[in-house]
Amino acid sequence: MMFLIILFVVVVGGCWKIGKAAGNSMFPDERPSSYVDKSTTIVHHHHHHYHDNRSVHVDGKQFKDLKK
């Protein structure tokens, strides 16, 4: 039984390696050597908006005084 497990790992690993080599030969990497993959970089940028519902209550006489 152990032989079958080891054989399975070797066959799967070998096929993966052969497939990867074939894919790399058919589709070569065309990125420049100084390429930095920023798609895996997670930048936490948060904007906090605080809303304050304050209001001023002014009656008619005080409103006339405010306009002066």
Tab-separated table of C-alpha atoms in Angstrom:
chain	number	residue	atom	x	y	z
A	1	MET	CA	0.000	0.000	0.000
A	2	MET	CA	2.831	2.398	0.846
A	3	PHE	CA	4.354	1.703	-2.570
A	4	LEU	CA	1.148	2.889	-4.299
A	5	ILE	CA	1.082	6.129	-2.293
A	6	ILE	CA	4.720	6.876	-3.114
A	7	LEU	CA	4.136	5.969	-6.763
A	8	PHE	CA	1.095	8.282	-6.862
A	9	VAL	CA	3.124	11.193	-5.423
A	10	VAL	CA	5.966	10.589	-7.894
A	11	VAL	CA	3.624	10.309	-10.896
A	12	VAL	CA	1.585	13.398	-9.953
A	13	GLY	CA	4.713	15.427	-9.150
A	14	GLY	CA	6.443	14.299	-12.342
A	15	CYS	CA	3.438	15.088	-14.526
A	16	TRP	CA	3.121	18.496	-12.902
A	17	LYS	CA	6.808	19.201	-13.576
A	18	ILE	CA	6.520	18.040	-17.219
A	19	GLY	CA	3.358	20.114	-17.715
A	20	LYS	CA	4.961	23.199	-16.217
A	21	ALA	CA	8.039	22.818	-18.439
A	22	ALA	CA	5.851	22.376	-21.533
A	23	GLY	CA	3.768	25.433	-20.636
A	24	ASN	CA	6.853	27.562	-20.028
A	25	SER	CA	8.311	26.546	-23.387
A	26	MET	CA	5.075	27.330	-25.267
A	27	PHE	CA	4.299	30.555	-23.382
A	28	PRO	CA	7.543	32.199	-22.285
A	29	ASP	CA	7.458	34.884	-19.622
A	30	GLU	CA	7.727	38.223	-21.439
A	31	ARG	CA	7.851	40.460	-18.364
A	32	PRO	CA	11.041	42.460	-17.789
A	33	SER	CA	13.291	41.264	-15.000
A	34	SER	CA	12.570	44.360	-12.881
A	35	TYR	CA	8.832	43.597	-12.901
A	36	VAL	CA	7.156	43.956	-9.507
A	37	ASP	CA	3.837	42.182	-9.161
A	38	LYS	CA	1.664	44.614	-7.244
A	39	SER	CA	-1.474	42.529	-7.589
A	40	THR	CA	-0.611	40.575	-4.455
A	41	THR	CA	0.218	43.686	-2.434
A	42	ILE	CA	-2.691	44.683	-0.249
A	43	VAL	CA	-2.676	48.333	0.722
A	44	HIS	CA	-5.066	49.303	3.468
A	45	HIS	CA	-6.249	52.806	2.705
A	46	HIS	CA	-9.204	53.935	4.767
A	47	HIS	CA	-11.184	57.150	4.676
A	48	HIS	CA	-13.237	57.882	7.743
A	49	HIS	CA	-16.141	60.235	7.287
A	50	TYR	CA	-17.812	61.420	10.432
A	51	HIS	CA	-21.199	63.045	10.014
A	52	ASP	CA	-22.467	65.372	12.672
A	53	ASN	CA	-26.130	66.310	12.620
A	54	ARG	CA	-25.970	69.571	14.516
A	55	SER	CA	-28.544	72.231	13.888
A	56	VAL	CA	-29.137	75.753	15.164
A	57	HIS	CA	-32.636	76.790	16.147
A	58	VAL	CA	-33.345	80.483	15.785
A	59	ASP	CA	-36.699	82.195	16.269
A	60	GLY	CA	-37.926	85.103	14.155
A	61	LYS	CA	-36.471	87.923	16.312
A	62	GLN	CA	-33.057	86.256	16.587
A	63	PHE	CA	-33.061	85.650	12.810
A	64	LYS	CA	-33.526	89.377	12.147
A	65	ASP	CA	-30.615	90.098	14.504
A	66	LEU	CA	-28.406	87.586	12.659
A	67	LYS	CA	-28.955	89.299	9.300
A	68	LYS	CA	-27.486	92.632	10.594
